[in-house]
Amino acid sequence: MAHTSGVCLQWLEALGNYVQLLRSDLFVPDVPCLSFLQCRAVCGLNVSDRCNFIRTNADCHSEGGYLDYLEGIFCHFPPNLLPLVITLYVFWLLYLFLILGVTAAKLFPHGVTFLAFGNGAPDIFSALVAFSDPRTAGLAIGALFGAGVLVTTVVAGGITILRPFMAASRPFLRDIAFYMLAVFLTFTALYLGRVTLVWALGYLGLYLFYVATVILCTWIYQWQQRQSLVYSIHLHSSTPHLPPAEMLSDSEEDRVSSNANSYDYGDEYRPLFYGQETSAQILARALNPLDYRRWKDQPVSWRLLKVVKLPVEFLLLLTVPVVDPDREDRNWKRPLNCLQLVISPLFLVLTLQSGAYGVYEIGGLLPVWAVVVIAGTALASVTFFATSNREPPKLHWLFAFLGFLTSALWINTAATEVVNILRSLGVVFRLSNTVLGLTLLAWGNSIGDVFSDFTLARQGYPRMAFSACFGGIIFNILVGVGLGCLLQIIRSHVSEVKLEPDGLLVWVLAGALGLSLVLSLVSVPLQCFRLSTAYGLCLLLFYFSFLLVALLTEFGVIRLKSV
């Protein structure tokens, strides 16, 4: 006991001056002596004391993930290599964002049911992971609000700059009204400092109401169009002309664009000559993520990105079954699908709770992963001998559910590592979780939206891209906050989730998002829904002004006056 007291006194003496600067960062202790300081206090210690502080402070421990990034920085590398370690972490962070984007883009959209979820999967899983730990809840709020500001200003503004267009009035007003309501709910939750069970269910219920409203509006519009066509036929007794492009609904424009610009990504893996292939040839072709014919026609930048993505795409092909109903064989590859019956369940148990379930021994004899391999091998053997290479089996659709679960865990695993890296960078650079969320996490999760929406705009469908700017982020914020808090309430057996805003910055972020929506709600109707290049430039100027104010607030240049 005397030895423990001596250690405590030594730590208190070493940290005394730094504690005076961080009195606002104190919290209730749950580990003797060291856990009363936030993890960011480590940077104020002597170099020799940092490793022990990281290992003994409860606030420095991550509940999920495979790598302890803070311990890697302060315990496994000398201090003079800190810039190199941070650089490696940043590259690993970028690669994790690539994994999130490739998984969501290539796997989720194969099913219409999961299309919306696939587009917002990185944001949703990042929010779920961040809300699972009260210390990183600011990351979720910052990312969801930051992505909202980014998409409604930079992406929407970029679309109007690339191709000015006439916006669809009713969908725009509907989406922006629902999004403003979602932002108001989140703003209120931040003000109250908590999200209760009823509040979380209200988020999810509001999204279901939004989906029902979209379906009802689409049905009413289609009914009106049919009545108009019937009246036109009756009046002119001739074949009616198609309505001009600016009169098409989003769904009709979607169908036109899909017909005019459809690309069967399955062509990338089809052989030049068809014939009777052996199972080994089918397996080799199915696991090849590179199409040599397409490779020759692509620029150097595309080839470099493809080389970087090859390991991810190969692992996804190996672990995630994909059922494509648009293809004649529904993407049935007997040897690969049988191999996935072994590898996919193994991947599932090794990623749940960062592999904690997989290494658990049943009866002290066999670990769970070994039992899964044995069961998967038996099922794969039965499937292989009971099916043929030419025709998919009747139960082939079950592979779609296995593929969905596996791809969801891919995204969840990558999102967990992203959140842990960002929190580690926040500790090193003494940045709040909110600023990390509204910058790095929001930018990384929105890369896919930026490229897809800009591509649609360049192809001549700016209305569809503009609608996606608002429809997608409604899903992200309502389901991200609602489902994230609901799972945390169920997992922790508590009545509410505590939200601790990172000071003034959260209110700057929430105010900027609300202001951008109000300005769009006012300015777009004033322009008679004709969005010009000038409007897009104003949106870009708004975002960079917001980013400047946010960074000045983070570094203390802008602060509230003490009363």
PDB file of C-alpha atoms in Angstrom, residues 116 170-179 205-223 249-252 254 467-468 470-472 474-475 478:
ATOM      1  CA  ALA A 116     -29.613   3.346 -49.768  1.00  0.00           C
ATOM      2  CA  ARG A 170     -41.327  19.451 -54.770  1.00  0.00           C
ATOM      3  CA  PRO A 171     -38.575  16.870 -54.044  1.00  0.00           C
ATOM      4  CA  PHE A 172     -36.200  19.665 -53.052  1.00  0.00           C
ATOM      5  CA  LEU A 173     -38.636  21.275 -50.617  1.00  0.00           C
ATOM      6  CA  ARG A 174     -39.616  17.882 -49.189  1.00  0.00           C
ATOM      7  CA  ASP A 175     -36.047  16.716 -48.616  1.00  0.00           C
ATOM      8  CA  ILE A 176     -34.741  19.955 -47.162  1.00  0.00           C
ATOM      9  CA  ALA A 177     -37.730  20.184 -44.792  1.00  0.00           C
ATOM     10  CA  PHE A 178     -37.093  16.663 -43.451  1.00  0.00           C
ATOM     11  CA  TYR A 179     -33.377  17.310 -43.144  1.00  0.00           C
ATOM     12  CA  GLY A 205     -39.644   6.522 -36.915  1.00  0.00           C
ATOM     13  CA  LEU A 206     -39.039   9.853 -38.631  1.00  0.00           C
ATOM     14  CA  TYR A 207     -36.934   8.131 -41.285  1.00  0.00           C
ATOM     15  CA  LEU A 208     -39.662   5.553 -41.907  1.00  0.00           C
ATOM     16  CA  PHE A 209     -42.136   8.431 -42.232  1.00  0.00           C
ATOM     17  CA  TYR A 210     -39.774  10.099 -44.725  1.00  0.00           C
ATOM     18  CA  VAL A 211     -39.579   6.908 -46.803  1.00  0.00           C
ATOM     19  CA  ALA A 212     -43.371   6.598 -46.761  1.00  0.00           C
ATOM     20  CA  THR A 213     -43.671  10.227 -47.842  1.00  0.00           C
ATOM     21  CA  VAL A 214     -41.286   9.697 -50.761  1.00  0.00           C
ATOM     22  CA  ILE A 215     -43.207   6.609 -51.890  1.00  0.00           C
ATOM     23  CA  LEU A 216     -46.534   8.423 -51.611  1.00  0.00           C
ATOM     24  CA  CYS A 217     -45.254  11.480 -53.504  1.00  0.00           C
ATOM     25  CA  THR A 218     -43.849   9.261 -56.245  1.00  0.00           C
ATOM     26  CA  TRP A 219     -47.146   7.393 -56.548  1.00  0.00           C
ATOM     27  CA  ILE A 220     -49.134  10.666 -56.737  1.00  0.00           C
ATOM     28  CA  TYR A 221     -46.772  12.073 -59.374  1.00  0.00           C
ATOM     29  CA  GLN A 222     -46.985   8.941 -61.497  1.00  0.00           C
ATOM     30  CA  TRP A 223     -50.788   8.960 -61.190  1.00  0.00           C
ATOM     31  CA  SER A 249     -39.354  13.142 -62.041  1.00  0.00           C
ATOM     32  CA  ASP A 250     -36.250  11.891 -60.300  1.00  0.00           C
ATOM     33  CA  SER A 251     -37.353   8.287 -60.758  1.00  0.00           C
ATOM     34  CA  GLU A 252     -38.013   8.766 -64.479  1.00  0.00           C
ATOM     35  CA  ASP A 254     -33.075   7.677 -63.100  1.00  0.00           C
ATOM     36  CA  SER A 467     -31.445  15.252 -55.016  1.00  0.00           C
ATOM     37  CA  ALA A 468     -28.949  12.685 -53.716  1.00  0.00           C
ATOM     38  CA  PHE A 470     -30.193  15.822 -49.505  1.00  0.00           C
ATOM     39  CA  GLY A 471     -31.853  12.397 -49.618  1.00  0.00           C
ATOM     40  CA  GLY A 472     -28.702  10.492 -48.662  1.00  0.00           C
ATOM     41  CA  ILE A 474     -31.248  12.354 -44.229  1.00  0.00           C
ATOM     42  CA  PHE A 475     -30.673   8.614 -44.006  1.00  0.00           C
ATOM     43  CA  LEU A 478     -31.558   9.818 -38.726  1.00  0.00           C
TER      44      LEU A 478
END
